[in-house]
PDB file of C-alpha atoms in Angstrom:
ATOM      1  CA  ALA A 115      -2.359 -26.804 -41.219  1.00  0.00           C
ATOM      2  CA  MET A 116      -5.287 -24.883 -39.986  1.00  0.00           C
ATOM      3  CA  HIS A 117      -5.433 -26.900 -36.811  1.00  0.00           C
ATOM      4  CA  GLY A 118      -1.762 -26.118 -36.051  1.00  0.00           C
ATOM      5  CA  GLU A 119      -2.395 -22.321 -36.485  1.00  0.00           C
ATOM      6  CA  ALA A 120      -5.112 -22.470 -34.101  1.00  0.00           C
ATOM      7  CA  LEU A 121      -3.139 -24.457 -31.555  1.00  0.00           C
ATOM      8  CA  ILE A 122      -0.215 -21.880 -31.794  1.00  0.00           C
ATOM      9  CA  THR A 123      -2.538 -18.937 -31.657  1.00  0.00           C
ATOM     10  CA  SER A 124      -4.276 -20.334 -28.406  1.00  0.00           C
ATOM     11  CA  MET A 125      -0.765 -21.049 -26.996  1.00  0.00           C
ATOM     12  CA  VAL A 126       0.358 -17.528 -27.655  1.00  0.00           C
ATOM     13  CA  ILE A 127      -2.768 -16.169 -25.964  1.00  0.00           C
ATOM     14  CA  PHE A 128      -2.263 -18.417 -22.901  1.00  0.00           C
ATOM     15  CA  ILE A 129       1.463 -17.240 -22.685  1.00  0.00           C
ATOM     16  CA  HIS A 130       0.476 -13.561 -23.051  1.00  0.00           C
ATOM     17  CA  GLN A 131      -2.134 -14.036 -20.210  1.00  0.00           C
ATOM     18  CA  ALA A 132       0.245 -15.854 -17.977  1.00  0.00           C
ATOM     19  CA  THR A 133       2.985 -13.194 -18.402  1.00  0.00           C
ATOM     20  CA  ALA A 134       0.608 -10.316 -17.908  1.00  0.00           C
ATOM     21  CA  SER A 135      -0.395 -11.431 -14.382  1.00  0.00           C
ATOM     22  CA  CYS A 136      -0.391  -8.980 -11.601  1.00  0.00           C
ATOM     23  CA  TYR A 137       1.953  -9.200  -8.613  1.00  0.00           C
ATOM     24  CA  PHE A 138       3.424  -7.339  -5.678  1.00  0.00           C
ATOM     25  CA  PRO A 139       7.064  -6.459  -5.758  1.00  0.00           C
ATOM     26  CA  VAL A 140       9.005  -8.730  -3.296  1.00  0.00           C
ATOM     27  CA  GLU A 141      10.001  -5.516  -1.448  1.00  0.00           C
ATOM     28  CA  ILE A 142       6.379  -5.060  -0.051  1.00  0.00           C
ATOM     29  CA  GLN A 143       5.592  -8.777   0.440  1.00  0.00           C
ATOM     30  CA  GLY A 144       5.518 -10.202   3.932  1.00  0.00           C
ATOM     31  CA  GLU A 145       3.623 -10.251   7.247  1.00  0.00           C
ATOM     32  CA  PHE A 146       2.515  -6.867   8.675  1.00  0.00           C
ATOM     33  CA  MET A 147       0.754  -5.640  11.738  1.00  0.00           C
ATOM     34  CA  THR A 148      -1.633  -2.658  11.685  1.00  0.00           C
ATOM     35  CA  GLN A 149      -3.542  -0.932  14.617  1.00  0.00           C
ATOM     36  CA  SER A 150      -6.850   0.511  14.669  1.00  0.00           C
ATOM     37  CA  MET A 151      -9.534   1.705  17.107  1.00  0.00           C
ATOM     38  CA  VAL A 152     -12.342  -0.752  17.889  1.00  0.00           C
ATOM     39  CA  ASP A 153     -14.922   0.186  20.489  1.00  0.00           C
ATOM     40  CA  GLN A 154     -12.604   2.906  21.834  1.00  0.00           C
ATOM     41  CA  GLU A 155      -9.859   0.376  22.264  1.00  0.00           C
ATOM     42  CA  ILE A 156      -6.713  -0.083  20.313  1.00  0.00           C
ATOM     43  CA  ALA A 157      -6.806  -3.371  18.288  1.00  0.00           C
ATOM     44  CA  TYR A 158      -3.967  -5.033  16.296  1.00  0.00           C
ATOM     45  CA  SER A 159      -4.496  -7.246  13.332  1.00  0.00           C
ATOM     46  CA  THR A 160      -2.276  -9.002  10.939  1.00  0.00           C
ATOM     47  CA  VAL A 161      -2.140  -8.450   7.120  1.00  0.00           C
ATOM     48  CA  SER A 162      -0.231 -10.663   4.755  1.00  0.00           C
ATOM     49  CA  ILE A 163       0.941  -9.428   1.271  1.00  0.00           C
ATOM     50  CA  LEU A 164       1.695 -12.422  -0.763  1.00  0.00           C
ATOM     51  CA  TYR A 165       3.219 -12.334  -4.384  1.00  0.00           C
ATOM     52  CA  ASN A 166      -0.315 -11.876  -5.936  1.00  0.00           C
ATOM     53  CA  SER A 167      -2.868 -11.146  -3.248  1.00  0.00           C
ATOM     54  CA  ILE A 168      -3.636  -9.633   0.141  1.00  0.00           C
ATOM     55  CA  PRO A 169      -5.818 -12.329   1.736  1.00  0.00           C
ATOM     56  CA  GLY A 170      -9.166 -10.913   3.099  1.00  0.00           C
ATOM     57  CA  TRP A 171      -8.788  -7.936   0.665  1.00  0.00           C
ATOM     58  CA  GLY A 172      -8.524  -9.528  -2.758  1.00  0.00           C
ATOM     59  CA  VAL A 173      -6.263 -10.833  -5.475  1.00  0.00           C
ATOM     60  CA  CYS A 174      -4.031  -8.490  -7.532  1.00  0.00           C
ATOM     61  CA  HIS A 175      -5.926  -7.846 -10.785  1.00  0.00           C
ATOM     62  CA  SER A 176      -3.893  -5.006 -12.327  1.00  0.00           C
ATOM     63  CA  ARG A 177      -1.408  -2.351 -11.235  1.00  0.00           C
ATOM     64  CA  HIS A 178      -1.653   1.257 -12.491  1.00  0.00           C
ATOM     65  CA  GLY A 179       1.453   2.937 -10.919  1.00  0.00           C
ATOM     66  CA  ALA A 180       0.782   3.351  -7.099  1.00  0.00           C
ATOM     67  CA  ARG A 181      -2.865   2.238  -7.691  1.00  0.00           C
ATOM     68  CA  ILE A 182      -3.548  -1.360  -7.314  1.00  0.00           C
ATOM     69  CA  LEU A 183      -6.824  -2.941  -8.615  1.00  0.00           C
ATOM     70  CA  LEU A 184      -7.874  -5.971  -6.450  1.00  0.00           C
ATOM     71  CA  GLU A 185     -10.303  -8.635  -7.592  1.00  0.00           C
ATOM     72  CA  ASP A 186     -12.635 -10.070  -4.970  1.00  0.00           C
ATOM     73  CA  LYS A 187     -15.943 -11.978  -4.646  1.00  0.00           C
ATOM     74  CA  THR A 188     -19.125 -10.681  -3.278  1.00  0.00           C
ATOM     75  CA  VAL A 189     -21.136 -12.856  -0.709  1.00  0.00           C
ATOM     76  CA  ASN A 190     -23.069 -14.039  -3.803  1.00  0.00           C
ATOM     77  CA  GLY A 191     -19.961 -15.234  -5.483  1.00  0.00           C
ATOM     78  CA  ASP A 192     -19.949 -12.400  -8.184  1.00  0.00           C
ATOM     79  CA  THR A 193     -16.581 -10.839  -9.219  1.00  0.00           C
ATOM     80  CA  CYS A 194     -15.961  -7.369  -7.991  1.00  0.00           C
ATOM     81  CA  PHE A 195     -13.046  -4.897  -7.874  1.00  0.00           C
ATOM     82  CA  LYS A 196     -11.554  -2.483  -5.334  1.00  0.00           C
ATOM     83  CA  CYS A 197      -8.720  -0.086  -5.660  1.00  0.00           C
ATOM     84  CA  LEU A 198      -5.902   0.812  -3.267  1.00  0.00           C
ATOM     85  CA  ARG A 199      -3.002   3.276  -3.338  1.00  0.00           C
ATOM     86  CA  ILE A 200       0.075   1.572  -1.973  1.00  0.00           C
ATOM     87  CA  ALA A 201       3.340   3.451  -0.933  1.00  0.00           C
ATOM     88  CA  ALA A 202       6.341   1.882   0.604  1.00  0.00           C
ATOM     89  CA  ARG A 203       7.625   4.398   3.077  1.00  0.00           C
ATOM     90  CA  SER A 204      10.669   2.327   4.115  1.00  0.00           C
ATOM     91  CA  ARG A 205      11.712  -1.399   3.915  1.00  0.00           C
ATOM     92  CA  ASN A 206       9.477  -1.876   7.231  1.00  0.00           C
ATOM     93  CA  VAL A 207       6.595   0.468   6.688  1.00  0.00           C
ATOM     94  CA  ILE A 208       3.864   0.431   3.936  1.00  0.00           C
ATOM     95  CA  GLN A 209       1.116   3.092   3.691  1.00  0.00           C
ATOM     96  CA  ILE A 210      -2.187   2.232   2.133  1.00  0.00           C
ATOM     97  CA  HIS A 211      -4.964   4.664   1.117  1.00  0.00           C
ATOM     98  CA  SER A 212      -8.499   3.643   0.237  1.00  0.00           C
ATOM     99  CA  ARG A 213     -11.906   5.439   0.192  1.00  0.00           C
ATOM    100  CA  ASP A 214     -13.463   2.197   1.719  1.00  0.00           C
ATOM    101  CA  LEU A 215     -11.590  -1.157   1.868  1.00  0.00           C
ATOM    102  CA  TYR A 216     -14.667  -3.043   1.958  1.00  0.00           C
ATOM    103  CA  GLN A 217     -16.598  -1.396  -0.910  1.00  0.00           C
ATOM    104  CA  CYS A 218     -16.380  -3.558  -4.055  1.00  0.00           C
ATOM    105  CA  PHE A 219     -17.430  -2.359  -7.577  1.00  0.00           C
ATOM    106  CA  ASN A 220     -18.947  -4.369 -10.406  1.00  0.00           C
ATOM    107  CA  SER A 221     -16.608  -2.848 -13.038  1.00  0.00           C
ATOM    108  CA  GLU A 222     -12.812  -2.251 -13.191  1.00  0.00           C
ATOM    109  CA  GLN A 223     -13.652   1.260 -14.294  1.00  0.00           C
ATOM    110  CA  ASP A 224     -15.721   2.167 -11.386  1.00  0.00           C
ATOM    111  CA  ALA A 225     -13.061   0.834  -8.964  1.00  0.00           C
ATOM    112  CA  LEU A 226     -10.281   2.834 -10.670  1.00  0.00           C
ATOM    113  CA  PHE A 227     -12.512   5.916 -10.555  1.00  0.00           C
ATOM    114  CA  SER A 228     -12.992   5.360  -6.749  1.00  0.00           C
ATOM    115  CA  CYS A 229      -9.119   5.143  -6.157  1.00  0.00           C
ATOM    116  CA  PRO A 230      -7.542   7.879  -4.102  1.00  0.00           C
ATOM    117  CA  ASN A 231      -5.599  10.407  -6.089  1.00  0.00           C
ATOM    118  CA  VAL A 232      -2.547  12.309  -4.730  1.00  0.00           C
ATOM    119  CA  SER A 233      -4.555  15.270  -3.557  1.00  0.00           C
ATOM    120  CA  ASP A 234      -7.099  13.169  -1.843  1.00  0.00           C
ATOM    121  CA  VAL A 235      -4.206  11.530   0.151  1.00  0.00           C
ATOM    122  CA  ALA A 236      -2.531  15.000   0.840  1.00  0.00           C
ATOM    123  CA  GLU A 237      -5.773  16.492   2.026  1.00  0.00           C
ATOM    124  CA  ARG A 238      -6.531  13.467   4.138  1.00  0.00           C
ATOM    125  CA  LYS A 239      -9.919  12.869   2.420  1.00  0.00           C
ATOM    126  CA  VAL A 240      -9.443   9.058   2.404  1.00  0.00           C
ATOM    127  CA  ASN A 241      -8.717   6.197   4.858  1.00  0.00           C
ATOM    128  CA  GLU A 242      -5.051   5.502   5.666  1.00  0.00           C
ATOM    129  CA  ILE A 243      -3.715   2.243   6.990  1.00  0.00           C
ATOM    130  CA  MET A 244      -0.104   1.909   8.107  1.00  0.00           C
ATOM    131  CA  LEU A 245       1.386  -1.506   7.770  1.00  0.00           C
ATOM    132  CA  TYR A 246       4.506  -2.396   9.931  1.00  0.00           C
ATOM    133  CA  LYS A 247       6.416  -5.324   8.758  1.00  0.00           C
ATOM    134  CA  THR A 248       6.806  -8.150  11.267  1.00  0.00           C
ATOM    135  CA  ARG A 249       8.390 -10.739   8.896  1.00  0.00           C
ATOM    136  CA  GLY A 250       9.852 -10.617   5.368  1.00  0.00           C
ATOM    137  CA  PHE A 251       9.007 -12.564   2.239  1.00  0.00           C
ATOM    138  CA  TYR A 252      11.669 -15.146   3.016  1.00  0.00           C
ATOM    139  CA  GLY A 253      10.632 -15.345   6.710  1.00  0.00           C
ATOM    140  CA  GLU A 254      13.511 -13.244   7.758  1.00  0.00           C
ATOM    141  CA  SER A 255      13.238 -10.745  10.698  1.00  0.00           C
ATOM    142  CA  ALA A 256      11.493  -7.604   9.588  1.00  0.00           C
ATOM    143  CA  VAL A 257      13.537  -5.255  11.795  1.00  0.00           C
ATOM    144  CA  SER A 258      16.058  -4.204   9.309  1.00  0.00           C
ATOM    145  CA  GLU A 259      18.305  -1.166   9.789  1.00  0.00           C
ATOM    146  CA  VAL A 260      17.120   1.605   7.567  1.00  0.00           C
ATOM    147  CA  LEU A 261      19.228   4.639   7.806  1.00  0.00           C
ATOM    148  CA  CYS A 262      17.654   8.026   8.594  1.00  0.00           C
ATOM    149  CA  PRO A 263      17.100  10.288   5.570  1.00  0.00           C
ATOM    150  CA  ILE A 264      18.800  13.225   7.366  1.00  0.00           C
ATOM    151  CA  ASN A 265      22.329  13.480   7.918  1.00  0.00           C
ATOM    152  CA  GLY A 266      23.566  15.960  10.468  1.00  0.00           C
ATOM    153  CA  LYS A 267      21.711  18.669  12.314  1.00  0.00           C
ATOM    154  CA  TRP A 268      19.592  21.173  10.470  1.00  0.00           C
ATOM    155  CA  ARG A 269      17.479  24.256  11.308  1.00  0.00           C
ATOM    156  CA  PHE A 270      14.505  25.185   9.085  1.00  0.00           C
ATOM    157  CA  THR A 271      11.560  27.270   8.864  1.00  0.00           C
ATOM    158  CA  TYR A 272       8.204  26.535   7.194  1.00  0.00           C
ATOM    159  CA  THR A 273       5.050  28.339   6.223  1.00  0.00           C
ATOM    160  CA  ASN A 274       1.886  27.580   8.219  1.00  0.00           C
ATOM    161  CA  ARG A 275      -0.976  26.896   5.685  1.00  0.00           C
ATOM    162  CA  GLY A 276      -3.632  28.115   7.863  1.00  0.00           C
ATOM    163  CA  ASP A 277      -4.497  25.070  10.091  1.00  0.00           C
ATOM    164  CA  GLU A 278      -3.661  26.549  13.540  1.00  0.00           C
ATOM    165  CA  ASP A 279      -4.577  23.283  15.413  1.00  0.00           C
ATOM    166  CA  SER A 280      -2.010  21.092  13.633  1.00  0.00           C
ATOM    167  CA  SER A 281       0.913  23.392  13.598  1.00  0.00           C
ATOM    168  CA  CYS A 282       3.673  24.137  15.914  1.00  0.00           C
ATOM    169  CA  ALA A 283       3.740  27.518  17.799  1.00  0.00           C
ATOM    170  CA  SER A 284       6.795  28.719  15.930  1.00  0.00           C
ATOM    171  CA  PRO A 285       7.791  28.189  12.268  1.00  0.00           C
ATOM    172  CA  ALA A 286      11.466  27.668  13.255  1.00  0.00           C
ATOM    173  CA  SER A 287      12.343  23.963  13.833  1.00  0.00           C
ATOM    174  CA  ARG A 288      15.268  21.680  14.043  1.00  0.00           C
ATOM    175  CA  ALA A 289      15.847  18.230  12.810  1.00  0.00           C
ATOM    176  CA  GLY A 290      18.732  15.759  12.982  1.00  0.00           C
ATOM    177  CA  ASP A 291      19.594  12.133  12.204  1.00  0.00           C
ATOM    178  CA  CYS A 292      19.100   9.402  14.757  1.00  0.00           C
ATOM    179  CA  PRO A 293      21.952   8.851  17.191  1.00  0.00           C
ATOM    180  CA  THR A 294      22.748   5.348  15.973  1.00  0.00           C
ATOM    181  CA  GLY A 295      21.811   6.139  12.320  1.00  0.00           C
ATOM    182  CA  TYR A 296      18.827   3.892  12.063  1.00  0.00           C
ATOM    183  CA  LYS A 297      16.763   3.932  15.272  1.00  0.00           C
ATOM    184  CA  PHE A 298      15.316   6.605  17.796  1.00  0.00           C
ATOM    185  CA  GLU A 299      16.653   6.403  21.292  1.00  0.00           C
TER     186      GLU A 299
END
């Protein structure tokens, strides 16, 4: 009887571990392009988001809201962790924030502590990577019609927060939806 209890207990632990695995939602899985500056030239690279990993960056270890803890290996083969903040901006665009994508920590806690918070992102204190979908999870075309979030033509004003270099000359502005509803022309 004792052997049967041990077997059942180990099966329950195995099932719990299997169901508690980390994964990325199907909406953000797929093939993406990103651009960066390399030696004063624009360079493009491909990033894949699979169901449980981002090859070259790490394997999904745990999710904490918008923060994702990735597990990776050091050059010595030791396990290490890194943290990203991921936000889907549309079906075709994903925004990733990280202090340093290539810095890997020995502990999960250190990695989580390094993860950008909302104010770090808002104040542009961390690295931003924009991913543009080129192919979806099922291999479908990534160019899907996403309706503009604004309907009609609007006039609005805003308050300049003191950064003269990154603001418009006048606080009065206009915004409107895209002519076809989903793309700029």
